[in-house]
Amino acid sequence: GPGHSHWSYEDREHWGVGYPDCAGTMQSPINIDTAKTIFSPQLRPIQLSGYSLPASEKLKLRNNGHTVLLELPETLAITGGYAQQYRAVQLHLHWGSPSGPGSEHTVNGHRFAAEIHVVHYNTKYDSVTEAMVYPDGLAVLGAFLEVGPRENPYYQEILQHLHKIQTEGKEVLVPGFNIAGLLPANMKFYFHYNGSLTTPPCYQTVKWTVFNQTMQLSHSQMSTLVMNLRNDDGKPLQNNYRLVQDLHRRQVLASFQ
Ligand SMILES: NS(=O)(=O)c1c(F)c(F)c(SCCc2ccc(C(=O)O)cc2)c(F)c1NC1CCCCCCC1
Ligand SMILES: [Zn+2]
């Protein structure tokens, strides 16, 4: 977009120079210190609607040089757990490398193998471009990915196409599926806090939900995610996570004790 001076994860310590919000006091990701979270029984289970898409619906899957992102139709909506209604924009992933994990948020200093973000915008605004500059503009649902014993059929709907979009800028159409399968079955237990985009321009306009239950992928699926994509320098697209940011005066709420 306009004024997009190029940024990379290598120079993440200098993002604040070109993008002042990146040096703000409500930045993401954060470490979630579970001893300091506030139990908030008023936090209702997250409810989704329209997330189950027929295979006839084709979705764009793109390597944008920073992540792999799946564009989502606005018919997908968050209908519970947030005070206002939010509609889906896209989902994308953050991961590590063969030598280490790459989630963005950490829990008690533990970094998970990877993390999914499903990005939504507040429907009181006309578009994500308008919404993303308002404090209640965006809602991102985050979940941690770990290696487990079984292949995850929902993540396979995305991972099976990565070899077709290895270079930056490539995209492919993938058949629709139940996008909710990418998120935990139990959407009652989560952390909630006010933060930001974890990429420049780092706008402090995201109401974050980070689920307590993690997703499991097979070892070979995690390897497919970590090994397939290249960035715009042609180097492996790996470790595309921002370091955790200071909480400052913020509190992290928990929907469970
Ligand atoms: N964790 S996050 O949500 O902050 C985030 C990242 F960390 C990200 F790294 C990204 S990718 C970098 C921004 C970008 C670049 C190209 C394109 C494209 O070709 O369509 C799209 C986006 C990325 F896309 C997002 N999410 C986007 C943030 C930029 C625009 C605001 C609304 C969509 C969410
Ligand atoms: Zn993200």
Coordinates of C-alpha atoms and ligand atoms in Angstrom, one line a residue:
G1 CA 0.0 0.0 0.0
P2 CA 1.0 3.7 0.0
G3 CA 4.2 4.6 1.9
H4 CA 5.0 1.0 2.4
S5 CA 8.7 1.3 2.9
H6 CA 9.8 -2.3 2.9
W7 CA 10.1 -4.0 6.3
S8 CA 11.3 -7.4 7.3
Y9 CA 11.5 -9.6 10.4
E10 CA 15.3 -9.1 10.4
D11 CA 15.0 -5.4 11.1
R12 CA 12.0 -5.7 13.5
E13 CA 13.9 -3.6 16.1
H14 CA 13.6 -0.6 13.7
W15 CA 9.9 -0.8 12.7
G16 CA 9.2 2.2 15.0
V17 CA 11.3 4.4 12.7
G18 CA 9.0 4.1 9.7
Y19 CA 5.8 3.2 11.6
P20 CA 5.4 5.2 14.8
D21 CA 2.6 3.0 16.2
C22 CA 5.1 0.1 16.3
A23 CA 6.7 2.0 19.3
G24 CA 3.4 2.4 21.1
T25 CA 2.3 1.1 24.5
M26 CA -0.4 -1.3 23.4
Q27 CA 1.6 -3.5 21.1
S28 CA 1.3 -7.2 20.2
P29 CA 2.2 -10.0 20.6
I30 CA 2.7 -10.3 24.4
N31 CA 3.8 -13.0 26.9
I32 CA 0.7 -14.1 28.8
D33 CA 1.7 -14.5 32.4
T34 CA -1.1 -16.7 33.7
A35 CA -0.4 -15.8 37.3
K36 CA -1.4 -12.2 36.4
T37 CA -4.4 -12.8 34.2
I38 CA -7.8 -11.6 35.6
F39 CA -10.6 -14.2 35.7
S40 CA -13.6 -12.5 34.0
P41 CA -16.7 -14.7 34.1
Q42 CA -18.6 -12.2 31.9
L43 CA -16.4 -13.3 29.0
R44 CA -18.9 -15.5 26.9
P45 CA -17.8 -18.4 24.7
I46 CA -16.7 -17.3 21.2
Q47 CA -19.4 -18.1 18.6
L48 CA -18.8 -18.2 14.9
S49 CA -21.3 -18.3 12.1
G50 CA -21.0 -19.1 8.4
Y51 CA -17.5 -20.7 8.9
S52 CA -18.5 -24.0 7.1
L53 CA -17.8 -23.3 3.4
P54 CA -18.8 -25.7 0.5
A55 CA -16.0 -27.0 -1.6
S56 CA -17.6 -25.1 -4.5
E57 CA -16.6 -21.9 -2.8
K58 CA -13.0 -21.1 -4.0
L59 CA -10.7 -19.1 -1.7
K60 CA -7.4 -17.3 -2.6
L61 CA -4.3 -18.7 -0.8
R62 CA -1.4 -16.4 -1.2
N63 CA 2.3 -16.3 -0.2
N64 CA 2.7 -12.5 0.4
G65 CA 6.4 -12.8 1.3
H66 CA 5.6 -12.4 5.1
T67 CA 3.2 -15.3 5.6
V68 CA 0.7 -17.6 3.9
L69 CA -2.7 -16.0 3.9
L70 CA -6.1 -17.3 3.1
E71 CA -8.7 -14.7 2.0
L72 CA -12.1 -15.2 3.7
P73 CA -15.6 -14.2 2.6
E74 CA -17.3 -11.6 4.8
T75 CA -20.1 -14.1 5.4
L76 CA -18.0 -15.6 8.2
A77 CA -18.8 -13.7 11.4
I78 CA -18.1 -13.7 15.1
T79 CA -21.5 -13.7 16.7
G80 CA -20.7 -14.3 20.3
G81 CA -18.0 -13.4 22.9
Y82 CA -17.5 -9.8 21.5
A83 CA -19.7 -6.8 22.3
Q84 CA -20.0 -6.0 18.6
Q85 CA -20.2 -8.0 15.4
Y86 CA -17.0 -8.7 13.4
R87 CA -16.7 -10.2 9.9
A88 CA -13.8 -12.2 8.6
V89 CA -11.1 -10.8 6.3
Q90 CA -8.3 -13.4 6.2
L91 CA -6.4 -15.9 8.1
H92 CA -2.6 -16.4 8.2
L93 CA 0.1 -18.3 10.1
H94 CA 3.3 -17.5 12.0
W95 CA 5.9 -20.2 12.4
G96 CA 9.6 -20.9 13.3
S97 CA 12.3 -22.9 11.6
P98 CA 13.9 -26.4 11.8
S99 CA 15.8 -25.1 14.8
G100 CA 13.0 -23.5 16.8
P101 CA 9.3 -22.6 17.4
G102 CA 7.6 -19.6 16.0
S103 CA 4.4 -18.6 17.7
E104 CA 3.9 -14.9 18.3
H105 CA 2.3 -14.9 21.7
T106 CA 4.0 -16.9 24.5
V107 CA 2.4 -18.3 27.7
N108 CA 4.5 -18.2 30.8
G109 CA 7.5 -17.7 28.5
H110 CA 6.7 -20.8 26.4
R111 CA 6.8 -20.3 22.7
F112 CA 4.6 -22.8 20.7
A113 CA 5.6 -24.2 17.3
A114 CA 3.3 -22.0 15.4
E115 CA 0.2 -19.7 15.7
I116 CA -2.9 -19.1 13.5
H117 CA -4.6 -15.7 13.3
V118 CA -8.1 -15.3 11.9
V119 CA -8.6 -11.5 11.3
H120 CA -12.0 -9.8 11.4
Y121 CA -13.2 -6.2 11.2
N122 CA -16.1 -4.5 13.1
T123 CA -19.1 -4.3 10.9
K124 CA -20.0 -0.8 12.0
Y125 CA -17.2 0.2 9.5
D126 CA -17.5 -0.3 5.8
S127 CA -14.2 -2.1 5.2
V128 CA -11.2 -3.5 7.0
T129 CA -9.1 -0.6 5.6
E130 CA -11.5 1.9 7.4
A131 CA -11.9 -0.3 10.5
M132 CA -8.2 -0.9 11.1
V133 CA -7.6 2.6 12.3
Y134 CA -10.2 2.6 15.1
P135 CA -9.6 1.1 18.6
D136 CA -12.6 -1.3 18.2
G137 CA -11.9 -1.9 14.6
L138 CA -10.3 -5.3 14.5
A139 CA -10.8 -8.7 16.3
V140 CA -8.2 -11.4 15.8
L141 CA -8.7 -15.0 17.0
G142 CA -5.4 -16.7 17.7
A143 CA -4.6 -20.3 18.5
F144 CA -1.4 -22.1 19.1
L145 CA -0.2 -25.0 16.9
E146 CA 1.8 -27.9 18.3
V147 CA 3.1 -31.2 16.8
G148 CA 1.0 -34.2 17.8
P149 CA 0.6 -37.8 16.7
R150 CA -2.1 -37.4 14.0
E151 CA -2.5 -35.5 10.8
N152 CA -4.9 -32.6 11.1
P153 CA -7.4 -32.8 8.1
Y154 CA -8.4 -29.1 8.4
Y155 CA -4.9 -27.8 8.2
Q156 CA -4.2 -30.3 5.4
E157 CA -6.8 -28.3 3.3
I158 CA -4.2 -25.4 3.3
L159 CA -0.8 -27.2 3.7
Q160 CA -1.4 -29.5 0.7
H161 CA -1.2 -26.4 -1.6
L162 CA 1.9 -24.8 -0.2
H163 CA 4.2 -26.4 -2.8
K164 CA 2.2 -24.4 -5.5
I165 CA 2.9 -21.0 -3.9
Q166 CA 6.6 -21.4 -2.8
T167 CA 7.7 -18.0 -4.2
E168 CA 6.5 -14.6 -2.9
G169 CA 3.4 -13.2 -4.7
K170 CA 2.1 -16.6 -5.9
E171 CA -1.4 -17.5 -5.2
V172 CA -3.7 -20.5 -5.8
L173 CA -7.5 -21.0 -5.5
V174 CA -8.4 -23.7 -2.8
P175 CA -11.8 -25.3 -2.3
G176 CA -13.9 -24.2 0.7
F177 CA -14.0 -26.2 3.9
N178 CA -15.1 -25.8 7.5
I179 CA -12.8 -23.0 8.6
A180 CA -13.9 -23.5 12.2
G181 CA -11.9 -26.8 12.1
L182 CA -8.7 -24.7 12.2
L183 CA -9.7 -23.4 15.7
P184 CA -10.1 -25.3 18.9
A185 CA -13.4 -27.1 19.4
N186 CA -13.7 -25.6 22.8
M187 CA -14.0 -21.8 22.4
K188 CA -15.0 -21.1 26.0
F189 CA -11.5 -20.9 27.4
Y190 CA -9.4 -18.0 26.1
F191 CA -7.3 -15.0 27.0
H192 CA -8.5 -11.5 25.9
Y193 CA -6.6 -8.2 25.7
N194 CA -6.3 -5.0 23.7
G195 CA -3.3 -4.9 21.4
S196 CA -2.2 -4.3 17.9
L197 CA -1.3 -5.7 14.5
T198 CA 2.0 -7.6 14.9
T199 CA 3.2 -6.2 11.5
P200 CA 3.8 -2.6 10.4
P201 CA 1.8 -0.3 10.6
C202 CA 1.2 -2.0 14.1
Y203 CA -2.1 -0.1 14.5
Q204 CA -3.3 -0.5 18.1
T205 CA -6.7 -1.5 17.0
V206 CA -7.0 -5.2 17.7
K207 CA -9.2 -6.9 20.4
W208 CA -7.2 -10.1 20.7
T209 CA -8.6 -13.5 21.7
V210 CA -5.9 -16.2 22.3
F211 CA -7.5 -19.6 22.9
N212 CA -6.2 -21.8 25.8
Q213 CA -6.7 -25.1 23.9
T214 CA -3.9 -25.7 21.3
M215 CA -4.3 -27.3 17.8
Q216 CA -2.3 -30.4 16.8
L217 CA -0.6 -31.0 13.5
S218 CA 1.5 -34.0 12.5
H219 CA 5.3 -33.6 12.4
S220 CA 5.2 -33.8 8.6
Q221 CA 2.5 -31.1 8.4
M222 CA 4.6 -28.8 10.6
S223 CA 7.6 -29.5 8.4
T224 CA 5.6 -28.7 5.3
L225 CA 4.6 -25.3 6.8
V226 CA 8.2 -24.5 7.8
M227 CA 10.0 -25.7 4.7
N228 CA 7.9 -24.8 1.7
L229 CA 7.7 -21.0 1.4
R230 CA 10.2 -18.4 0.3
N231 CA 10.2 -14.7 1.0
D232 CA 10.8 -11.9 -1.4
D233 CA 14.6 -12.4 -1.2
G234 CA 14.1 -16.0 -2.2
K235 CA 15.2 -17.1 1.3
P236 CA 13.2 -19.6 3.3
L237 CA 10.2 -17.8 4.8
Q238 CA 10.8 -18.8 8.5
N239 CA 10.6 -17.2 11.9
N240 CA 7.9 -14.8 10.8
Y241 CA 7.1 -13.8 14.3
R242 CA 7.5 -10.5 16.2
L243 CA 9.1 -10.6 19.6
V244 CA 6.8 -10.1 22.6
Q245 CA 6.1 -6.5 23.5
D246 CA 5.8 -4.8 26.9
L247 CA 2.3 -5.1 28.5
H248 CA 2.6 -1.5 30.0
R249 CA -0.6 -0.8 32.0
R250 CA -2.7 -3.4 30.2
Q251 CA -4.5 -6.3 31.9
V252 CA -5.0 -9.7 30.3
L253 CA -8.5 -11.2 31.0
A254 CA -9.1 -14.9 31.2
S255 CA -12.5 -16.5 30.6
F256 CA -11.6 -19.4 32.9
Q257 CA -9.9 -19.9 36.3
Ligands
LIG1 N1 -0.6 -10.7 12.8 S1 -1.2 -9.6 11.9 O1 -2.7 -9.8 11.8 O2 -0.9 -8.3 12.4 C1 -0.5 -9.7 10.3 C2 0.8 -10.0 10.2 F1 1.6 -10.2 11.3 C3 1.4 -10.1 8.9 F2 2.7 -10.4 8.8 C4 0.6 -10.0 7.8 S2 1.4 -10.1 6.2 C5 2.1 -8.5 6.0 C6 1.1 -7.4 5.6 C7 0.5 -7.7 4.3 C8 1.3 -7.8 3.1 C9 0.7 -8.2 1.9 C10 -0.7 -8.5 1.9 C11 -1.3 -8.9 0.6 O3 -0.5 -9.2 -0.4 O4 -2.5 -9.1 0.6 C12 -1.4 -8.4 3.0 C13 -0.9 -8.1 4.2 C14 -0.7 -9.7 7.9 F3 -1.4 -9.6 6.8 C15 -1.3 -9.6 9.1 N2 -2.6 -9.3 9.2 C16 -3.2 -8.2 8.4 C17 -2.5 -6.9 8.8 C18 -2.4 -5.9 7.7 C19 -3.7 -5.3 7.2 C20 -4.7 -5.1 8.3 C21 -5.9 -6.1 8.1 C22 -5.5 -7.5 7.7 C23 -4.7 -8.2 8.7
ZN2 ZN -0.7 -12.6 12.5

